[in-house]
Short mmCIF file of C-alpha atoms in Angstrom, two decimals:
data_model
loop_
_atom_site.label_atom_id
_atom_site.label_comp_id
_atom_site.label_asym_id
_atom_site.label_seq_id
_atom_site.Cartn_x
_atom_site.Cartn_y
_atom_site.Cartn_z
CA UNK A 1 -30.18 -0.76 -16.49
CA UNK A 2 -30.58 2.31 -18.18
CA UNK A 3 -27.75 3.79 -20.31
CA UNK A 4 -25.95 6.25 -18.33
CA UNK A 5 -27.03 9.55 -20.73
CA UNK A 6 -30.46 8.60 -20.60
CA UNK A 7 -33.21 10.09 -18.27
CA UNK A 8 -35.33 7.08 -17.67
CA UNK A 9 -35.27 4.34 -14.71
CA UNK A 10 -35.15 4.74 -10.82
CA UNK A 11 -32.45 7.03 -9.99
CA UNK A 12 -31.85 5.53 -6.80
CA UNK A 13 -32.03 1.64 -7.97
CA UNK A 14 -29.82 2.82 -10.25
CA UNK A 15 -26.89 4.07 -8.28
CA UNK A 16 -27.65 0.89 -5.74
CA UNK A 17 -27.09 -1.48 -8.65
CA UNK A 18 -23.60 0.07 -9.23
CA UNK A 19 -23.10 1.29 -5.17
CA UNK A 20 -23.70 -1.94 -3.62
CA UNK A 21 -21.66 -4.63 -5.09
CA UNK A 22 -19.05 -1.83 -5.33
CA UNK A 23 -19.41 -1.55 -1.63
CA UNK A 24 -18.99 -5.06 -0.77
CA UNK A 25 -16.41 -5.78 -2.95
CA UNK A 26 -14.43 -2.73 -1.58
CA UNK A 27 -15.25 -4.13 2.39
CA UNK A 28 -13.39 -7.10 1.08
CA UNK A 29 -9.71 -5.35 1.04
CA UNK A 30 -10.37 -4.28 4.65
CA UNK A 31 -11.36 -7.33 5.84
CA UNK A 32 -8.59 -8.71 4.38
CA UNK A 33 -6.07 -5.64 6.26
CA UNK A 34 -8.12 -6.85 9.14
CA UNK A 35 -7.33 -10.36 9.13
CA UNK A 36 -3.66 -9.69 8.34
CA UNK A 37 -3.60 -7.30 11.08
CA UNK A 38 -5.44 -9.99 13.60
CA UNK A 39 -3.66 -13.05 12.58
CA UNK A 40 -0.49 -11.02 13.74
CA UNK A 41 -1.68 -9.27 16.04
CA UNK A 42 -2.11 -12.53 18.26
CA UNK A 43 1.13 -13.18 17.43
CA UNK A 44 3.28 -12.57 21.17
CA UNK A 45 5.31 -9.21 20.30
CA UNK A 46 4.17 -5.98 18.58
CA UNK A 47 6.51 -5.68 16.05
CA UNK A 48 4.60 -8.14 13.98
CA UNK A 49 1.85 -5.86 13.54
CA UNK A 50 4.33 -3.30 13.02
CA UNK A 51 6.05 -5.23 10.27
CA UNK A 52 2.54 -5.53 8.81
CA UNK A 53 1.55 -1.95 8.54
CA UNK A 54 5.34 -0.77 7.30
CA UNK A 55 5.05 -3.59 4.72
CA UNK A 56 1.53 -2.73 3.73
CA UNK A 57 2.57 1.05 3.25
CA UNK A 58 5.44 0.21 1.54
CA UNK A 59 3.18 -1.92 -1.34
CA UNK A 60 0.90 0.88 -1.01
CA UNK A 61 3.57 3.59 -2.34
CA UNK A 62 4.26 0.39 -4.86
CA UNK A 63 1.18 -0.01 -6.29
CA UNK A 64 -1.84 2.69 -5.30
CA UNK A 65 0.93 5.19 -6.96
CA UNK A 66 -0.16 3.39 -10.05
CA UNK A 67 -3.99 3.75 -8.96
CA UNK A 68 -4.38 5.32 -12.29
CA UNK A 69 -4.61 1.96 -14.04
CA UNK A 70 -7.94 1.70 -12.08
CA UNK A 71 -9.34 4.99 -11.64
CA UNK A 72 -8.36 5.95 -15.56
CA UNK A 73 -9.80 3.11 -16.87
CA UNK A 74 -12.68 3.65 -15.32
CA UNK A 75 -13.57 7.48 -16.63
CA UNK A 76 -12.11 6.85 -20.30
CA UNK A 77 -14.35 3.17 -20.09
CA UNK A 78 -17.85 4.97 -18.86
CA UNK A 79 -17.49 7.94 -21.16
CA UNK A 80 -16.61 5.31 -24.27
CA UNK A 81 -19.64 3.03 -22.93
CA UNK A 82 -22.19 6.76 -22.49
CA UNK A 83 -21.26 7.46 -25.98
CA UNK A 84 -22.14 4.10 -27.20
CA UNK A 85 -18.57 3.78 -28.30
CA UNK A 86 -17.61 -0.29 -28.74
CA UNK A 87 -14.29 0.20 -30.99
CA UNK A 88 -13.11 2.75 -27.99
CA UNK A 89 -14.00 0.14 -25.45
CA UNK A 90 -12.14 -2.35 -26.18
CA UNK A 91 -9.03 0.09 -26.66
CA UNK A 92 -10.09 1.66 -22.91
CA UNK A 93 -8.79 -1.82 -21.88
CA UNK A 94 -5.75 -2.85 -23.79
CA UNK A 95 -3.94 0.34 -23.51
CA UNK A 96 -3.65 -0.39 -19.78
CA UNK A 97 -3.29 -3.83 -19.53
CA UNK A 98 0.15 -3.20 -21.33
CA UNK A 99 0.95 -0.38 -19.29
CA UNK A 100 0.28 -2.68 -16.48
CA UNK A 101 2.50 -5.21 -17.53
CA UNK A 102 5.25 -3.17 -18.14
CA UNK A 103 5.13 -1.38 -14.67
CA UNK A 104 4.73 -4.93 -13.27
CA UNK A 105 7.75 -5.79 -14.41
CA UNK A 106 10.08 -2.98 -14.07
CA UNK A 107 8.80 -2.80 -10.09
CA UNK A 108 10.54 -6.33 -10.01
CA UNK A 109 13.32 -5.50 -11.75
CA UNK A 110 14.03 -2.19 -9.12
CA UNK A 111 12.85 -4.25 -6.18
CA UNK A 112 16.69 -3.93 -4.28
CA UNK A 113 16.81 0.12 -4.09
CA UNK A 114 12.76 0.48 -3.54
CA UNK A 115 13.48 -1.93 -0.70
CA UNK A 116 16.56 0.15 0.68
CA UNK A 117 14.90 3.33 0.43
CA UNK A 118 11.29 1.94 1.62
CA UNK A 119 12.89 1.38 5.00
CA UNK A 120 15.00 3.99 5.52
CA UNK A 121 11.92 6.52 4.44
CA UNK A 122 9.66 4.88 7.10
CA UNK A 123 12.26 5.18 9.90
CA UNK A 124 10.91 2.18 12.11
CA UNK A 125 12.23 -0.07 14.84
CA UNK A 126 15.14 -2.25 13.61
CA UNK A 127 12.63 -5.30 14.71
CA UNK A 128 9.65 -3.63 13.04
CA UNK A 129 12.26 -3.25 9.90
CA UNK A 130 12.72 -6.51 9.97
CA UNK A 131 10.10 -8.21 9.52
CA UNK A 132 8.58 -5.37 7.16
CA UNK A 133 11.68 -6.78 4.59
CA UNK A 134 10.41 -9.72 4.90
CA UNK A 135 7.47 -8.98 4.07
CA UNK A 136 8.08 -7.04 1.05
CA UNK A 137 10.89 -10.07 -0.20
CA UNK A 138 7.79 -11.65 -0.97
CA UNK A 139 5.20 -9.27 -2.22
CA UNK A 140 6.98 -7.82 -4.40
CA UNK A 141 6.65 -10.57 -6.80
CA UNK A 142 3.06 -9.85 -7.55
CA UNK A 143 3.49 -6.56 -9.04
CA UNK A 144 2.15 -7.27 -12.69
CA UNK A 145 -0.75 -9.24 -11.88
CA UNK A 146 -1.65 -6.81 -8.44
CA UNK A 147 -1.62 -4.19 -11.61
CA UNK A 148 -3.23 -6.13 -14.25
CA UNK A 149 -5.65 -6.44 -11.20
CA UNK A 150 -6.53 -2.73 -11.29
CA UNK A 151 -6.60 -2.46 -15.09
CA UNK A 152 -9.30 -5.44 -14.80
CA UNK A 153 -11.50 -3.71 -11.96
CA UNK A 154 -11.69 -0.13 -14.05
CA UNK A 155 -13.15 -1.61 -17.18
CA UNK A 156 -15.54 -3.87 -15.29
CA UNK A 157 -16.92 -0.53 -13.34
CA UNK A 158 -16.93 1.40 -16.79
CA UNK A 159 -19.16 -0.99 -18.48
CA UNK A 160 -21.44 -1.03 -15.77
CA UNK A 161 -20.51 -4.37 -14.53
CA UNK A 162 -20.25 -4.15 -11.02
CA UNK A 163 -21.32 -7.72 -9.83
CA UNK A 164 -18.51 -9.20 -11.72
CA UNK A 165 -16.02 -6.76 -10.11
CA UNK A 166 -17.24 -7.76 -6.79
CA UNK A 167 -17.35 -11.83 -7.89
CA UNK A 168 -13.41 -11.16 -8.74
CA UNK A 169 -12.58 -9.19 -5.71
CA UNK A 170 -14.33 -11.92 -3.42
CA UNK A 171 -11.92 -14.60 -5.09
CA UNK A 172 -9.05 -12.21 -4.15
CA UNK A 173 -9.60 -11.30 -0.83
CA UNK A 174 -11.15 -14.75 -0.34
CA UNK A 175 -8.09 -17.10 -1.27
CA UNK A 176 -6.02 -14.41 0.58
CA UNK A 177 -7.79 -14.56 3.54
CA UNK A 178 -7.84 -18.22 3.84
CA UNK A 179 -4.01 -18.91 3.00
CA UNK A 180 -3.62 -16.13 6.12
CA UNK A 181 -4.57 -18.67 8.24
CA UNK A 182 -2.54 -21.66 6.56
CA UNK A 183 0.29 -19.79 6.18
CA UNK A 184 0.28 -17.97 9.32
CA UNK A 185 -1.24 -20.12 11.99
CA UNK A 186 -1.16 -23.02 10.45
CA UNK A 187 2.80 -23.06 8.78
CA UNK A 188 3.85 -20.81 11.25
CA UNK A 189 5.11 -18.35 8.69
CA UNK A 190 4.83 -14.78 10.55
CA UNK A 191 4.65 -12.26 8.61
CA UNK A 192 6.07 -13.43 5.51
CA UNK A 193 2.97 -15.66 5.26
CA UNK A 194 0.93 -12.64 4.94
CA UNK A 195 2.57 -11.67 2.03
CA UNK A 196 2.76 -15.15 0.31
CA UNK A 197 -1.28 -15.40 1.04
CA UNK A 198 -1.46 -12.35 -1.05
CA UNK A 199 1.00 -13.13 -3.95
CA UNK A 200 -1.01 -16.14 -4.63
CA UNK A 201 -4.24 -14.56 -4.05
CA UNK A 202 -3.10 -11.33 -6.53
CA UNK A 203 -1.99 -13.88 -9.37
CA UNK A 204 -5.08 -16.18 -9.21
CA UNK A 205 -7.75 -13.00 -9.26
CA UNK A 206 -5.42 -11.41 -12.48
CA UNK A 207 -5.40 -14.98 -14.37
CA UNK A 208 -9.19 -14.99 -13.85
CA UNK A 209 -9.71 -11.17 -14.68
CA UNK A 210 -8.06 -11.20 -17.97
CA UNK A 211 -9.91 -14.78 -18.95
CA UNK A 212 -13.50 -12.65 -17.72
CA UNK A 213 -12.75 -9.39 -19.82
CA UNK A 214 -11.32 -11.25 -23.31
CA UNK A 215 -14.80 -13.27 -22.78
CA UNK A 216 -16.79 -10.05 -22.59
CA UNK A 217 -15.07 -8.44 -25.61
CA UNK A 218 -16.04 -11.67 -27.66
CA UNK A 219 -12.78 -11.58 -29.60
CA UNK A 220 -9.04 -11.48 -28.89
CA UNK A 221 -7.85 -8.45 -30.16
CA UNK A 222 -7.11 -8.10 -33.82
CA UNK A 223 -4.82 -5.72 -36.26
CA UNK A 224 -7.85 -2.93 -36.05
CA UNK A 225 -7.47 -3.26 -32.27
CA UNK A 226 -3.42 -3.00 -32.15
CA UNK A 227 -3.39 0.17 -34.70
CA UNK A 228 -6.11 1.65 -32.35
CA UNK A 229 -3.60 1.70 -29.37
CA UNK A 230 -1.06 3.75 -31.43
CA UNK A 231 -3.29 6.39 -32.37
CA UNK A 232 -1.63 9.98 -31.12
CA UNK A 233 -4.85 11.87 -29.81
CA UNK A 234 -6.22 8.99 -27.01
CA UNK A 235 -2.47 8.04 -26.00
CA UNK A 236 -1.75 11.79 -25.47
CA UNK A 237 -5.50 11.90 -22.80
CA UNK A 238 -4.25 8.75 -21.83
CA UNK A 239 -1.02 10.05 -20.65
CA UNK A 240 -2.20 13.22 -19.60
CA UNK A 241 -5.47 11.81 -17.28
CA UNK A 242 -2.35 8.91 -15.58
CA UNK A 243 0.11 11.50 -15.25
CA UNK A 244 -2.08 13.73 -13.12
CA UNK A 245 -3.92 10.87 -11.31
CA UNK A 246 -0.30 9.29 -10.40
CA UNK A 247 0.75 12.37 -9.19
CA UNK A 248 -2.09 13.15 -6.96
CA UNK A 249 -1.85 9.31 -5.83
CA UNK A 250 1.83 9.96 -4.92
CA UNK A 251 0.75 12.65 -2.74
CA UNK A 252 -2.24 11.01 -1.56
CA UNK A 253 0.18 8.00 -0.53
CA UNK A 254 2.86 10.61 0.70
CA UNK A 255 0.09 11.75 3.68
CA UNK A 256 -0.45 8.49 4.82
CA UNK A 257 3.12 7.69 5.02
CA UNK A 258 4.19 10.87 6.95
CA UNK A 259 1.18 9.86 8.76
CA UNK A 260 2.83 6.10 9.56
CA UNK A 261 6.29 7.58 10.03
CA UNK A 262 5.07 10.11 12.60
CA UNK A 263 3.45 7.39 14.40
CA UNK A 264 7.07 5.02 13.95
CA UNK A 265 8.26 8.16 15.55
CA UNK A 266 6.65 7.77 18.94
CA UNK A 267 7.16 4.53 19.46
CA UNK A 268 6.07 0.91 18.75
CA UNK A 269 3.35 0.66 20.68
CA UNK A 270 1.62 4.23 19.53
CA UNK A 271 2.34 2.67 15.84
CA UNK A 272 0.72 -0.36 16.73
CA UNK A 273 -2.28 1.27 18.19
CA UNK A 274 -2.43 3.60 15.01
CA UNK A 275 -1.97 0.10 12.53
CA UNK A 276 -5.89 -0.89 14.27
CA UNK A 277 -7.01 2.52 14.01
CA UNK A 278 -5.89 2.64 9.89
CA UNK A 279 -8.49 -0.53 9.57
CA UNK A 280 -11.58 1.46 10.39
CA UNK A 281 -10.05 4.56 8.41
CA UNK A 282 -9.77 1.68 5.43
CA UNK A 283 -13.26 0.85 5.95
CA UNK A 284 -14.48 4.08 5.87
CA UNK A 285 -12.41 4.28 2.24
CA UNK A 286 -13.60 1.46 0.75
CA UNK A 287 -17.10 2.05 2.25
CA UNK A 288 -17.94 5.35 0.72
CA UNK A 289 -15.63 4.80 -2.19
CA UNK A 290 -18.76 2.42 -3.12
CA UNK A 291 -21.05 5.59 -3.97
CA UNK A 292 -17.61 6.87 -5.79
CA UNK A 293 -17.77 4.78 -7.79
CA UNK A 294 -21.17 4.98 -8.51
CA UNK A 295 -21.03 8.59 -9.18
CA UNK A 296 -17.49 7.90 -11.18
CA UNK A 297 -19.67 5.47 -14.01
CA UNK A 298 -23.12 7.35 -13.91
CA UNK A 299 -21.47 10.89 -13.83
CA UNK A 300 -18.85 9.79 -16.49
CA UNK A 301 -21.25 8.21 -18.50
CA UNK A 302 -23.25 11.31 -18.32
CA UNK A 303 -20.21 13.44 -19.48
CA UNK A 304 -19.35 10.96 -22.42
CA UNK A 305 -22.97 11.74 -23.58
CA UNK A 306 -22.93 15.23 -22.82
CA UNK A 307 -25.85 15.33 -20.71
CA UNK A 308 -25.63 18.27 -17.89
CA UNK A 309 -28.77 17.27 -16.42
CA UNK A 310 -27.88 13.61 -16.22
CA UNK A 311 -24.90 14.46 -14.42
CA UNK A 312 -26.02 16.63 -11.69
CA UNK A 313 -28.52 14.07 -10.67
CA UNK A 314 -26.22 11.49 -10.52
CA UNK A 315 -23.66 14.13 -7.91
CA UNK A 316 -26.83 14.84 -6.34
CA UNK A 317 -28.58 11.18 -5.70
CA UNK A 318 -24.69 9.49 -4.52
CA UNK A 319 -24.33 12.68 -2.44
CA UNK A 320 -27.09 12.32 -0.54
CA UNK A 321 -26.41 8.15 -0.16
CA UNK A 322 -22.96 9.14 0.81
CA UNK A 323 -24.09 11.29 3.64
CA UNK A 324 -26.24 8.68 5.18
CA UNK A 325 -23.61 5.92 4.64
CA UNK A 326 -20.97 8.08 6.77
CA UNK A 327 -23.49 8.99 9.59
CA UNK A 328 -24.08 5.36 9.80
CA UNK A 329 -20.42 4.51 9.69
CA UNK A 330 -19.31 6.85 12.55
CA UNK A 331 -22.61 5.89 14.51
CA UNK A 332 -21.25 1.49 14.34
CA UNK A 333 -17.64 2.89 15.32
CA UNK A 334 -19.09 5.01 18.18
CA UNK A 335 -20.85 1.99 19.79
CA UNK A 336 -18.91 -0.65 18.90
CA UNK A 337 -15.26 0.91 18.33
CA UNK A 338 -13.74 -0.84 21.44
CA UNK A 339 -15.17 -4.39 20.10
CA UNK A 340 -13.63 -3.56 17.02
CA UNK A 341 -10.32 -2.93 18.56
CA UNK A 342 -10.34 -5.93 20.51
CA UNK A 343 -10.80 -7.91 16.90
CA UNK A 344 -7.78 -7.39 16.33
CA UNK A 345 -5.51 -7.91 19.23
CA UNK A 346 -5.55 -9.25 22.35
CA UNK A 347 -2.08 -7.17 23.31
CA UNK A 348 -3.80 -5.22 26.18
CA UNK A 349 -1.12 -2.26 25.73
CA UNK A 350 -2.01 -1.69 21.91
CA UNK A 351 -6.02 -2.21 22.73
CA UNK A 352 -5.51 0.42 25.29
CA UNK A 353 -3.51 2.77 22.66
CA UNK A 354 -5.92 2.02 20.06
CA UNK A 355 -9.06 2.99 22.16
CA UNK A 356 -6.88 6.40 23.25
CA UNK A 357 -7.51 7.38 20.01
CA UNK A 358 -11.17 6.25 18.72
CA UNK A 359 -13.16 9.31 18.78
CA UNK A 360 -11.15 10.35 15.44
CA UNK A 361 -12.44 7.47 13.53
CA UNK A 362 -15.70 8.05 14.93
CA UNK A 363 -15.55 11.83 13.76
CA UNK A 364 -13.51 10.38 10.18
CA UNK A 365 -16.44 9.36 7.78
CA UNK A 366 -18.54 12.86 8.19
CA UNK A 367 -14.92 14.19 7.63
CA UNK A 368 -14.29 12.43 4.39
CA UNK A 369 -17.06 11.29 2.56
CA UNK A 370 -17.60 14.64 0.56
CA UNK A 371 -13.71 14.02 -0.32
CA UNK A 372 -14.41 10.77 -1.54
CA UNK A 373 -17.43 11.66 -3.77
CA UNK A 374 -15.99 14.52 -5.54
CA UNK A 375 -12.97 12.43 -6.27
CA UNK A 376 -15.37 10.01 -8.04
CA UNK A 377 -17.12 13.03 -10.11
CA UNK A 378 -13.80 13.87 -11.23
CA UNK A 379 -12.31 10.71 -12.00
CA UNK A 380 -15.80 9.80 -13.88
CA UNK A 381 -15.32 13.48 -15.96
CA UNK A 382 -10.81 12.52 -16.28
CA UNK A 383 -10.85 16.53 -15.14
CA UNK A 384 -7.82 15.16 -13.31
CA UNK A 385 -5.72 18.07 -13.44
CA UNK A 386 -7.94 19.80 -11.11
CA UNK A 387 -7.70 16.60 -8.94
CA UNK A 388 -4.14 16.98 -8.97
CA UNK A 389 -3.81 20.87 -7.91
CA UNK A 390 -6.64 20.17 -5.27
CA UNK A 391 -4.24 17.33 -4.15
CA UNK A 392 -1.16 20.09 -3.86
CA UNK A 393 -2.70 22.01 -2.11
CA UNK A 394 -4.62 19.04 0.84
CA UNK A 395 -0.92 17.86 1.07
CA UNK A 396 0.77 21.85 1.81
CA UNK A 397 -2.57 21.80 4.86
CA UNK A 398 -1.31 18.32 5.94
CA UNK A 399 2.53 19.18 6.09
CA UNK A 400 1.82 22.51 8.00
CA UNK A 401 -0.86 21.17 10.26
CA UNK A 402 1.62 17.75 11.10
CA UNK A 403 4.77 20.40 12.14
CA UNK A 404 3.20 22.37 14.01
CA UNK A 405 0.20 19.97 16.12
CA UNK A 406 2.05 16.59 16.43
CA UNK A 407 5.12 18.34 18.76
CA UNK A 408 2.64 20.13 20.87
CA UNK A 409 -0.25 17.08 21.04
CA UNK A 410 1.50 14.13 20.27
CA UNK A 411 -0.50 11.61 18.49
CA UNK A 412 -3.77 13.28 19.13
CA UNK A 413 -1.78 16.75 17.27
CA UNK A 414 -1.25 13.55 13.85
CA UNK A 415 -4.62 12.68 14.50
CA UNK A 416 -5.89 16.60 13.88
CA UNK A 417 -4.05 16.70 10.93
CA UNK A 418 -5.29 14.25 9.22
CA UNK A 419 -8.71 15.23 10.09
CA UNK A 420 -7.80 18.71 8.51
CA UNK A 421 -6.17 16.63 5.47
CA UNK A 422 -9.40 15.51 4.42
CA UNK A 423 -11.74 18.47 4.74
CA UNK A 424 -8.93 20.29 2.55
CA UNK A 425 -9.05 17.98 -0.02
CA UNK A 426 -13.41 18.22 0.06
CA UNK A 427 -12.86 22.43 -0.11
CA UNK A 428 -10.28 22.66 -3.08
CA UNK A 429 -11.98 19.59 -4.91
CA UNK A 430 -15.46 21.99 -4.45
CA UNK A 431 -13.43 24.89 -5.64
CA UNK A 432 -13.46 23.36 -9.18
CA UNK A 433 -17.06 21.67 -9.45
CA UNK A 434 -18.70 24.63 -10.80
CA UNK A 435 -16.68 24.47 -14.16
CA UNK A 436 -17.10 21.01 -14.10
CA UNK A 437 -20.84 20.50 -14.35
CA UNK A 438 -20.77 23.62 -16.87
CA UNK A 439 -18.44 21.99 -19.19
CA UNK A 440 -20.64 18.46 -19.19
CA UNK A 441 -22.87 19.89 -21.87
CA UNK A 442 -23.42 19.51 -25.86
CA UNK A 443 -24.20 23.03 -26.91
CA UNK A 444 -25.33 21.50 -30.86
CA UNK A 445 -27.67 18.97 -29.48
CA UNK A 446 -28.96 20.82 -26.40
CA UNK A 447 -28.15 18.36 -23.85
CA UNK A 448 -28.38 20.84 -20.47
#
């Protein structure tokens, strides 16, 4: 594959070689929320599936709110590996596998208040509450190696290696999947044997990850390598770039759990019903988060080299294969949405809620894939400030829209809001591309 700041190969091989074992490593993780969900879900009450999605948000707070692990990594990786860079590579890895590490460990160590305020935030049924702690009792126990786990993934996308990142999150989501059905079904664990499937699964795929990326390097780090971490002028971007990325996580993660707690809000069943409806929304995530990523390396890899014209071609070629994935999205969940549904449940009370509420997921990917894409241009460029005020201002939309719609139209009012969620983040996010593109340019060696 050509080097990310030069102007030769297939432009749209190129982004394919990156997009599509991105793609299918990213459908892993919902098929994985999908089995969870069904494997419960034919469990005889709703408030395992309920427990399920409270847990899940709960981890997702946890751990997406350090999502800058994967998504920094990533940007200060492709930009090292555009600017031919190999000394800066290596340190684009170990300054966030420690960070991981230490995060891990202080999650564990801060597990008892998380936990209290996790459930009193979320506001559920005292039987959904229930089995939501026991779910997290478990989980929380893979919180360095579910972080080591990001850390792993960002390099692997930096350096291009995108086949490897999908071989990894295969063994992930595979081992998880399978101990679902051991642990669940076959031990007759509930919901707690969701979460031990994925604390094993989360361990093994970090054990693995590390052994893959020490391979790659060709050396364990040395004394060079150590005195590289400490320099002052990458550890202040580093800082900078998480700090803004965590931030516009935490908000990011803040929607979708005013989202969950408004649904907790009217009633089990509507949260239930929701809980299926967040699997296609995860789909349509990890789906078009495929050509983010693509744009994330090429674009960032572009920007390490400097290369305006490089750039915009990579916005331009994923933006186009991002519009055809989402028509093609909403176009399966338009035919087959109540097939889907039926998946995973066979409670006919939450299939029925569920399918109240389908046209919004049909409607979702057009909604969110320009969202999506710019996030990847940005994340590729570490312009993550502007991320971060975009994100400020998405969340303000959200809030307003949520108080206002969801007392007048119920769950069809949360549903709206989301929807206007994610076209705000798309229009502030376009706001600052202009200065963006401008700024990916080398004035001394003409690269425009």
């Amino acid at each position: 594959m050509a080097r990310p700041g030069d102007q030769s190969g297939n432009w749209h091989r190129r982004v394919w070689a990156l997009a599509a074992p991105i793609m299918l490593a990213n459908l892993t993780t919902p098929l994985l929320g999908a089995v969870d969900t069904a494997v419960v879900g034919h469990l005889p009450d709703p408030r395992f599936i309920g427990g399920v999605a409270v847990g899940s948000l709960i981890f997702s707070f946890l751990f997406w709110g350090f999502g800058f692990l994967r998504m920094g990594t990533t940007g200060f990786t492709a930009q090292a590996f555009g600017a031919g860079n190999t000394a800066e590579l290596r340190a684009a890895l170990l300054r966030p596998l420690v960070l991981a590490g230490g995060f891990g460990l202080l999650i564990i160590l801060l597990q008892a208040p998380v936990r209290s305020f996790a459930l009193w935030a979320v506001d559920a049924s005292p039987a959904v509450s229930g089995e939501a702690a026991a779910y997290f009792d478990v989980r929380i126990w893979s919180a360095p190696a579910a972080l080591t786990n990001f850390t792993v993934l960002g390099w692997l996308l930096g350096v291009q290696r995108a086949r490897t990142a999908l071989l990894l999150q295969i063994v992930l989501n595979g081992i998880n999947i399978v101990l679902d059905l051991v642990f669940v079904l076959g031990f007759g664990w509930g919901v707690a044997g969701v979460a031990w499937a994925t604390l094993v699964a989360e361990v093994t795929a970090a054990l693995l990850g590390i052994g893959i990326v020490l391979h790659s390097l060709g050396r364990l780090p040395d004394r060079e390598d150590l005195k590289r971490l400490l320099e002052r002028g990458p550890l202040i971007a580093l800082f900078k770039v998480n700090t803004d990325i965590f931030l516009r996580t935490i908000m990011l993660l803040l929607a979708f759990g005013v989202f969950t707690s408004q649904g907790a809000g009217l009633g089990d069943l509507t949260l239930a019903g929701n809980a299926v409806l967040l699997q296609f929304q995860t789909v349509i995530a990890h789906g078009l988060d495929g050509l983010a990523h693509a744009v994330e390396i090429l674009a960032g890899g572009a920007y390490g080299a400097k290369n305006r014209r490089t750039f915009r071609q990579a916005v331009m070629i994923c933006g186009l294969w991002s519009l055809a994935a989402a028509v093609l999205l909403s176009l399966i969940f338009a035919a087959l949405g109540p097939l889907i549904i039926a998946l995973f449940t066979d409670i006919v009370a939450v299939r029925e809620a569920a399918g109240s509420y389908l046209w919004w997921v049909v409607l979702s990917p057009l909604v969110s894939v320009w969202s999506y894409l710019l996030d990847g241009v940005f994340i590729g460029a570490t312009r993550t400030a502007a991320m971060r005020n975009a994100m400020v201002l998405s969340l303000g939309c959200f809030l307003a829209a949520t108080w206002m719609l969801t007392p007048m139209l119920g769950n069809h009012g949360l549903w709206l809001s989301f929807t206007i969620f994610m076209i705000a983040r798309a229009i502030t996010l376009g706001l600052y591309y202009p200065a963006l593109e401008r700024s990916a340019t080398d004035e001394k060696a003409g690269k425009v």
